[in-house]
CSV table of C-alpha atoms in Angstrom, one decimal:
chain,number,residue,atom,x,y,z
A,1,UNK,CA,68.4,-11.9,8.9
A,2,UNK,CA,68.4,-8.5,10.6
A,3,UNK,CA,71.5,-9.6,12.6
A,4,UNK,CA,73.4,-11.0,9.6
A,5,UNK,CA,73.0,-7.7,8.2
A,6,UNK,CA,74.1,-5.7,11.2
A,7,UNK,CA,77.1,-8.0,11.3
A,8,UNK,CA,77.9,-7.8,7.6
A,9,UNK,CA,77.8,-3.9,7.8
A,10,UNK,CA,80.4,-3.4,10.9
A,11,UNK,CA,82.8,-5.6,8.6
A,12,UNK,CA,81.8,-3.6,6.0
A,13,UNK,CA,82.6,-0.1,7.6
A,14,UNK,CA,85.5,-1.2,9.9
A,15,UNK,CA,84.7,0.5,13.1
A,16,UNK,CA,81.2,0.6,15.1
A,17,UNK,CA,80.8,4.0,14.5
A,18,UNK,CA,80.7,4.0,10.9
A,19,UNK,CA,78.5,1.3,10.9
A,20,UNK,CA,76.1,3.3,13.1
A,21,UNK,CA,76.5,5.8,10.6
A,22,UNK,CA,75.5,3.8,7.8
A,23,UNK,CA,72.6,1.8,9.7
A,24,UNK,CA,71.0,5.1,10.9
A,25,UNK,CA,71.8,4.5,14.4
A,26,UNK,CA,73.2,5.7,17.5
A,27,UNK,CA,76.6,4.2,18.5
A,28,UNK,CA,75.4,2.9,21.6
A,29,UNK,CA,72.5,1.4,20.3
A,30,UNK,CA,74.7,-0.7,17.6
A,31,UNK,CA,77.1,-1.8,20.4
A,32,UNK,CA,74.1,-2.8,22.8
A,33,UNK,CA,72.8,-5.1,19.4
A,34,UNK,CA,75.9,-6.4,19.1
A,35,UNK,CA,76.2,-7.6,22.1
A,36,UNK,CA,72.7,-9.2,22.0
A,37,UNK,CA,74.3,-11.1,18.9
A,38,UNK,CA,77.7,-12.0,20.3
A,39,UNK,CA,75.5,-14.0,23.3
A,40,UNK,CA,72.7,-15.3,20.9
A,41,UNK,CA,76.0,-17.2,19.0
A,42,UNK,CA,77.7,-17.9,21.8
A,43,UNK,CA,81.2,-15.8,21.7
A,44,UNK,CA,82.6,-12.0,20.6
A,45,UNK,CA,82.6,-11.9,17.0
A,46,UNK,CA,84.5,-9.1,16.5
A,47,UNK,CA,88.0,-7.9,18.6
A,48,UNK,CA,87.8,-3.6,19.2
A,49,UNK,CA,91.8,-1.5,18.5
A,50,UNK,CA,92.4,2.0,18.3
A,51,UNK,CA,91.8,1.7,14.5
A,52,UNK,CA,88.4,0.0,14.6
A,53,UNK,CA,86.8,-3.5,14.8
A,54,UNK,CA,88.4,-7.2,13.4
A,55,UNK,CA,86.8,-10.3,13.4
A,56,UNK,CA,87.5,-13.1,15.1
A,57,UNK,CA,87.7,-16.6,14.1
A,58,UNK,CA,83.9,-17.1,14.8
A,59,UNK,CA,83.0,-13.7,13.6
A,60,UNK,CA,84.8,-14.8,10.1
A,61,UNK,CA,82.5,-18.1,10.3
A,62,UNK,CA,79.5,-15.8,10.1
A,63,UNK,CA,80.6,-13.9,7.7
A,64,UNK,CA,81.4,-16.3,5.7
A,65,UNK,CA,78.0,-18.3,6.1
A,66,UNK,CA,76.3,-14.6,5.8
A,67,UNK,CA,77.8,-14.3,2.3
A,68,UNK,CA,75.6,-17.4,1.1
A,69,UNK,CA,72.7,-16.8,3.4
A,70,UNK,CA,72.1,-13.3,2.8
A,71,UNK,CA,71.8,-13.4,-1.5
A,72,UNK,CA,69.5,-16.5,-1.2
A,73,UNK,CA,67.7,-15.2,1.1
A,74,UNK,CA,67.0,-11.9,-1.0
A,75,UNK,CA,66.4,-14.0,-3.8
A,76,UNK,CA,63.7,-15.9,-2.0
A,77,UNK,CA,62.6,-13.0,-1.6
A,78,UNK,CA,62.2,-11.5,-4.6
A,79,UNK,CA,60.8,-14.6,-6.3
A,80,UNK,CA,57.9,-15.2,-3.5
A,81,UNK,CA,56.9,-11.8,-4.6
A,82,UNK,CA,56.9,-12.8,-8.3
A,83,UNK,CA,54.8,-16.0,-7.6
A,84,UNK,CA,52.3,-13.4,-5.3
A,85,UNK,CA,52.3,-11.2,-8.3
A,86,UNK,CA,51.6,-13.5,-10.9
A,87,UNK,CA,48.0,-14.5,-12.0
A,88,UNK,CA,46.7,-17.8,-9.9
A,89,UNK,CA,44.5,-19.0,-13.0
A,90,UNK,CA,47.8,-21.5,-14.1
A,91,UNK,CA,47.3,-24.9,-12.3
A,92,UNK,CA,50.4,-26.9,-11.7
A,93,UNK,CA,51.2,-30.7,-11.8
A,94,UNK,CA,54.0,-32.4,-10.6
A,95,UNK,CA,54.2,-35.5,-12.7
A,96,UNK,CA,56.0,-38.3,-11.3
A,97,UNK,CA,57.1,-41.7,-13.3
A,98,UNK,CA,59.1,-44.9,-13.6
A,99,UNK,CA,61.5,-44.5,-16.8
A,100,UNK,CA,59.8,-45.5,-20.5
A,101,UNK,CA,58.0,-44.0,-23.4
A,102,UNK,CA,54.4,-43.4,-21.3
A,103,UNK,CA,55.7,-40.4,-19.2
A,104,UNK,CA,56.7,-38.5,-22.3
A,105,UNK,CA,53.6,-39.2,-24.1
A,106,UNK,CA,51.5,-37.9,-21.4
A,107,UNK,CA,53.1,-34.8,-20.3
A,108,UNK,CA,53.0,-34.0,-24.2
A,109,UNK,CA,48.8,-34.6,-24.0
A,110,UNK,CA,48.8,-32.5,-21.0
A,111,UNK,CA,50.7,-29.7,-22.6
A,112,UNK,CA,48.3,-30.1,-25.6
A,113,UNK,CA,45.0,-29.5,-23.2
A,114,UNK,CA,46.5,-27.4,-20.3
A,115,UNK,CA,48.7,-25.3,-22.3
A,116,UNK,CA,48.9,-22.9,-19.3
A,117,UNK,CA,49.7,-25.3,-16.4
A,118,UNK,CA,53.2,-25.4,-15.1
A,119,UNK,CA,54.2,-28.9,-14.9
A,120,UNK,CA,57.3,-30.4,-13.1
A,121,UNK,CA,58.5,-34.3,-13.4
A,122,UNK,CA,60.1,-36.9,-11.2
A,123,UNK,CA,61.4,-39.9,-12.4
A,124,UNK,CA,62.3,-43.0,-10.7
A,125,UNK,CA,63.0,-46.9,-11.0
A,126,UNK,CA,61.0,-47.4,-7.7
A,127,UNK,CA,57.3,-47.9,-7.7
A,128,UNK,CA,57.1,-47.4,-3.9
A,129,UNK,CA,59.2,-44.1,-4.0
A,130,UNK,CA,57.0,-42.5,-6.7
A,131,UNK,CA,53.7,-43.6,-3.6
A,132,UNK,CA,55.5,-42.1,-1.2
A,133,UNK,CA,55.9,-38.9,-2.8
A,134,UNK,CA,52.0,-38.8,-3.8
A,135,UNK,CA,51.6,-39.7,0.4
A,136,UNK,CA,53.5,-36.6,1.1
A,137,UNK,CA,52.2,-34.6,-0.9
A,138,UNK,CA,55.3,-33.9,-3.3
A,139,UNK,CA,53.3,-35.4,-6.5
A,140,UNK,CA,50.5,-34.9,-8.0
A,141,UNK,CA,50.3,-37.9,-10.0
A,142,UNK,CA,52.6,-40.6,-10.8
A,143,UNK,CA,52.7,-43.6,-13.3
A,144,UNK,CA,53.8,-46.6,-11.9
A,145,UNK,CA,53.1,-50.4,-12.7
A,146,UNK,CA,52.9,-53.6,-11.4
A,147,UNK,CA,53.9,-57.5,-13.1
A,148,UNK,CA,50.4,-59.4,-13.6
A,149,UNK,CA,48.3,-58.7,-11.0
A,150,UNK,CA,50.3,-58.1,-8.1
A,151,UNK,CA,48.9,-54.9,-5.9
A,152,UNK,CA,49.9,-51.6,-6.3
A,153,UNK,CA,52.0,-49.6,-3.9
A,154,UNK,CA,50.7,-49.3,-0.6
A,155,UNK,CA,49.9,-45.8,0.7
A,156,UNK,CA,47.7,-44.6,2.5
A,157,UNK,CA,44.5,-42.4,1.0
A,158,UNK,CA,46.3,-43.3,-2.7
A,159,UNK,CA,44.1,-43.8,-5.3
A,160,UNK,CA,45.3,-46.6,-8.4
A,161,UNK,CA,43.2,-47.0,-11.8
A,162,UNK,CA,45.1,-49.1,-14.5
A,163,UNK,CA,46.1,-47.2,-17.6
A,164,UNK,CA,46.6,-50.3,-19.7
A,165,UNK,CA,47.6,-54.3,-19.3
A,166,UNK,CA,50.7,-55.2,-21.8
A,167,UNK,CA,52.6,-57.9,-22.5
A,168,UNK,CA,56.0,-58.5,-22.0
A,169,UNK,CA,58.3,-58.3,-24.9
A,170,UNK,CA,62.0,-59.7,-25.3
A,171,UNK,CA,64.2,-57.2,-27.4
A,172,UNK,CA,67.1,-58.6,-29.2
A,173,UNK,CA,69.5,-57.6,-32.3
A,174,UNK,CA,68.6,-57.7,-35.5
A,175,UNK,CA,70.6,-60.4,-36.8
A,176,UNK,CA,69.5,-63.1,-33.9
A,177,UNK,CA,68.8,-66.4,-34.5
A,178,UNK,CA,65.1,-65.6,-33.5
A,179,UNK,CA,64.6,-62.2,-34.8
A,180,UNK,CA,62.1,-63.8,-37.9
A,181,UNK,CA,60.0,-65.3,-35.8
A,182,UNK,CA,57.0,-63.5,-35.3
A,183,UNK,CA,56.8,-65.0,-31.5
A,184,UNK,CA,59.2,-66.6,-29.5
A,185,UNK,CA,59.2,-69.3,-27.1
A,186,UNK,CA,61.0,-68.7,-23.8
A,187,UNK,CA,62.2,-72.4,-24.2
A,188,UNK,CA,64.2,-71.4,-26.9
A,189,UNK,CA,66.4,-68.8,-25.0
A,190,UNK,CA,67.5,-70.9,-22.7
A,191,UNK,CA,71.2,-70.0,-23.1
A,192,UNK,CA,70.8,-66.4,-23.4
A,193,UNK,CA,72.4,-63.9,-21.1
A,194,UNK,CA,69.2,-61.2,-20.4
A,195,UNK,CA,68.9,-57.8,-19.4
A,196,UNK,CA,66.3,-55.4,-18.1
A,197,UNK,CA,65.7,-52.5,-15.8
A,198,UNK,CA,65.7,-52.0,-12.2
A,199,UNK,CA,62.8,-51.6,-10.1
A,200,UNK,CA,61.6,-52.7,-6.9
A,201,UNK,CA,58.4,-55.3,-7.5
A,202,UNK,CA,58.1,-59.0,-8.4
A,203,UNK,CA,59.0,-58.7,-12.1
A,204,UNK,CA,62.1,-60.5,-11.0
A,205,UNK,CA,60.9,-62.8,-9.1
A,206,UNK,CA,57.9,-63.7,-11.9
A,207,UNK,CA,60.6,-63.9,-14.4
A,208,UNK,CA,62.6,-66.6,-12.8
A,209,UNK,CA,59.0,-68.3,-12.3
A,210,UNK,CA,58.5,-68.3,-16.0
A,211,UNK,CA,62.0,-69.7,-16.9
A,212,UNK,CA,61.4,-72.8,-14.1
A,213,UNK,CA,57.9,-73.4,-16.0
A,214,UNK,CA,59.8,-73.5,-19.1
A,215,UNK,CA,62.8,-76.1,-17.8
A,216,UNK,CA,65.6,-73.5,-16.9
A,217,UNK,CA,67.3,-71.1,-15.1
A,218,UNK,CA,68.6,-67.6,-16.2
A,219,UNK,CA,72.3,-67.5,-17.0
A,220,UNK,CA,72.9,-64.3,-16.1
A,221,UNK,CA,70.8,-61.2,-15.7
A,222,UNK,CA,72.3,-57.5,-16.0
A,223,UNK,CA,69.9,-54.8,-14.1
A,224,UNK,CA,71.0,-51.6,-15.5
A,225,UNK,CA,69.4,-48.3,-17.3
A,226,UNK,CA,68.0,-48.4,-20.6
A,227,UNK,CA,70.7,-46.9,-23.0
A,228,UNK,CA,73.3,-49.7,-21.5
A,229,UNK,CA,70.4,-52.1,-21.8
A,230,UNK,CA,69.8,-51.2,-25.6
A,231,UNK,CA,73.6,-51.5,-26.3
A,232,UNK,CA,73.9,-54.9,-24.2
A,233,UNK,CA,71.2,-56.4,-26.9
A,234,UNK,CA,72.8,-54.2,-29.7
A,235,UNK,CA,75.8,-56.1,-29.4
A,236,UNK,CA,74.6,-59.3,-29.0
A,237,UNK,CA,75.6,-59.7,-25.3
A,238,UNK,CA,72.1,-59.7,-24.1
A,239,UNK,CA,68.6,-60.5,-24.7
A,240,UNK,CA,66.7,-57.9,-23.4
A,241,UNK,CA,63.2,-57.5,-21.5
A,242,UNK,CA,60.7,-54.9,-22.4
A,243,UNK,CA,57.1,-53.5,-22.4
A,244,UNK,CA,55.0,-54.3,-25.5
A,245,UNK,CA,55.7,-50.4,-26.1
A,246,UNK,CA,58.9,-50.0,-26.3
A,247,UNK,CA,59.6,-47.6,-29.4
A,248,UNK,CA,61.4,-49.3,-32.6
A,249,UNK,CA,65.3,-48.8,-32.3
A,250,UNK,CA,67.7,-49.1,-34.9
A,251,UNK,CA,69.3,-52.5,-34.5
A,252,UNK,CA,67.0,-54.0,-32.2
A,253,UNK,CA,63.9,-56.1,-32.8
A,254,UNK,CA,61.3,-56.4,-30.3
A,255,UNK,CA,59.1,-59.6,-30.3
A,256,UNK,CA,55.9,-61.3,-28.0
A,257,UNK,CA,57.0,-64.6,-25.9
A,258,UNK,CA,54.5,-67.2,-27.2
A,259,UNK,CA,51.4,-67.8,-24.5
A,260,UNK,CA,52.4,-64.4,-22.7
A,261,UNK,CA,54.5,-65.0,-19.8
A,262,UNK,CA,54.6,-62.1,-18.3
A,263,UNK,CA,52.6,-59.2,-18.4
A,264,UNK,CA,52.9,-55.8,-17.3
A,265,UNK,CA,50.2,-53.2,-15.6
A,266,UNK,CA,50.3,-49.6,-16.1
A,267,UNK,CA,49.0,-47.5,-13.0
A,268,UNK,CA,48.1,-43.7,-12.3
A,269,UNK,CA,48.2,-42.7,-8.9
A,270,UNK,CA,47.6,-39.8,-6.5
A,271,UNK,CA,46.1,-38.7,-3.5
A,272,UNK,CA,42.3,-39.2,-2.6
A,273,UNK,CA,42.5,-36.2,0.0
A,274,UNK,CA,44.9,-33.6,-2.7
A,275,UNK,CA,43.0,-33.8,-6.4
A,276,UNK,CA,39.6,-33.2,-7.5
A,277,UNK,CA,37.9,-35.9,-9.0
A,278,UNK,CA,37.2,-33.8,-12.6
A,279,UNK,CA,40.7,-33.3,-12.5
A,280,UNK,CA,42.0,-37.1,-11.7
A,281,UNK,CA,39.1,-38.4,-14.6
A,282,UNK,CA,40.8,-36.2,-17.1
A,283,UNK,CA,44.7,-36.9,-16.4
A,284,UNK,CA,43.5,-40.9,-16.5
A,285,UNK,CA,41.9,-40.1,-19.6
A,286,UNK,CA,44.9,-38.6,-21.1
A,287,UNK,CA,47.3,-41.1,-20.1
A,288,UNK,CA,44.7,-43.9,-22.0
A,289,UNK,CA,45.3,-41.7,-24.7
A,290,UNK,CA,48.9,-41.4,-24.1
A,291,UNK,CA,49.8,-45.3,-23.6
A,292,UNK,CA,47.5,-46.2,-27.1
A,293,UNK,CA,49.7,-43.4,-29.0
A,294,UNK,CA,52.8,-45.1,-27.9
A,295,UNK,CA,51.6,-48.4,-28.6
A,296,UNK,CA,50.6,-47.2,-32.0
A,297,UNK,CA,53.6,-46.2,-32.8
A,298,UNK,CA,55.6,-49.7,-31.8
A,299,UNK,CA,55.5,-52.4,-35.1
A,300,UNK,CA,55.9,-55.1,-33.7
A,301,UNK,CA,52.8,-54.5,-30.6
A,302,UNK,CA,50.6,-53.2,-33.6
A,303,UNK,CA,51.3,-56.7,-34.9
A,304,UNK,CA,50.6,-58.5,-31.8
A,305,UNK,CA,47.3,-56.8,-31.1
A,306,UNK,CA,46.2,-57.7,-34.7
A,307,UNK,CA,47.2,-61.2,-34.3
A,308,UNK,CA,45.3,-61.1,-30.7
A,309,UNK,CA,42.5,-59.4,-32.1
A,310,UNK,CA,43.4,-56.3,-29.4
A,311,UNK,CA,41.4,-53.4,-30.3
């Protein structure tokens, strides 16, 4: 950094000996450092005349570079000294999770309880992305799943403890065929075109299962994010698949497959070696809190669990 400066200021001034001037050194000594710098990066940066110093083509490359370097490097600066300044009694938690209604509810418990602790997010349609963070230390905790009972992501040192077990809904528009029926039998959407979300376990794989239990093969299936997947079973191009708690949508209807198909795991995670144990109990506890909030708030789960005698 101390060279980027000394460069920066014989640009500045023109000629070597204005730049001594400015840098409160001798002449001399400024041409002996430059030298030291012209070697260290490999050619003369800057051409000498009668009427001072120009730079040359590489000496414009540092310069150049220098005018990004030198400002973000200051402004590290300047911010490492905030963080030193500021009081350490703030915990922080980088919150990582797999796109739905949970993540929200649990970050708003957390601010409820830990009012003081900065907290970051991540989001992510990959289960084994959101472990490998936790493994490297990026996370603090993430919320994944997994379909039935299929293991969680691998990691070393991770730690999994199931939030909550829900079953799979299908989503479809309000003025379906099907939309009455207060369950639906997978048999009887045969023809349908589905749609759901990405991610990188067996949900797929269990889904087609299901469908050759029940006598057919998916038409078509669209992977794609929620907002196009809402509009694909808005319009009646799609039935869509979903977690018991999905939230009520205008235009949609959500409903249970008869004899529960497929089910869905939810899963907190983090490090063994990077949280406290106190701490790890009380964000589990939380997102149990968090996941029976949202499942509270869904009609048509509410329904279900009353039916299934779910407390």
């Amino acid at each position: 950094m101390r060279h980027l400066k000394t460069v920066r200021a014989i640009a500045d001034a023109g000629s070597l000996t204005r730049a001594a001037t400015a840098l409160g050194l001798a002449q001399p000594a400024l041409s002996a450092q430059l030298k030291r710098i012209e070697r260290a990066l490999g050619g003369a940066l800057f051409v000498r005349g009668r009427h001072g110093v120009r730079a040359t083509a590489l000496g414009e490359l540092v310069l150049e570079r220098s005018r990004i370097v030198l400002p973000a490097v200051t402004e590290l600066q300047q911010e490492a000294a905030r963080f030193a300044r500021a009081p350490r009694t703030a915990e922080r938690l980088r919150i990582g999770g797999t796109h739905g209604p949970l993540l929200g509810a649990l970050l708003d418990r957390l601010a409820g309880v830990a009012p003081d602790a900065r907290m970051t997010t991540c989001t992510s349609w990959s289960e084994r992305e959101l472990a490998g963070q936790l493994a490297e230390g990026r996370l603090d905790f993430a919320l994944a799943g997994t379909c039935g009972t299929a293991s969680p992501p691998a990691g070393e040192g991770l730690v999994w403890r199931e939030v909550a077990v829900d079953p799979v809904f299908v989503m479809m528009t309000d003025g379906h065929p099907l939309a009455h029926r207060a369950e639906v039998d997978l048999t009887a959407l045969a023809d349908e075109e589905w749609a759901c979300v990405p991610g990188d376990g067996c949900f797929g794989d269990c889904f087609t299962a299901s469908c050759a239990r029940a006598g057919f093969t998916p038409r078509r299936m669209y992977e794609t994010d929620t907002a196009s997947l809402v509009h694909l079973v808005q319009v009646g191009r799609a039935v869509g698949l979903c977690r018991a708690t999905f939230p009520t949508t205008p235009g949609i209807v959500t409903r249970p497959l008869a004899d529960t198909p497929l089910t869905w795991r939810h899963l907190l995670g983090w490090h063994a070696a990077t949280q406290r144990r106190d701490t790890a109990a009380a964000v589990l506890a939380q997102a149990r809190m968090a996941h029976a909030s949202v499942a509270a708030n869904s009609d048509s789960y509410t329904e279900w669990m009353s039916a299934h005698r779910v407390p």
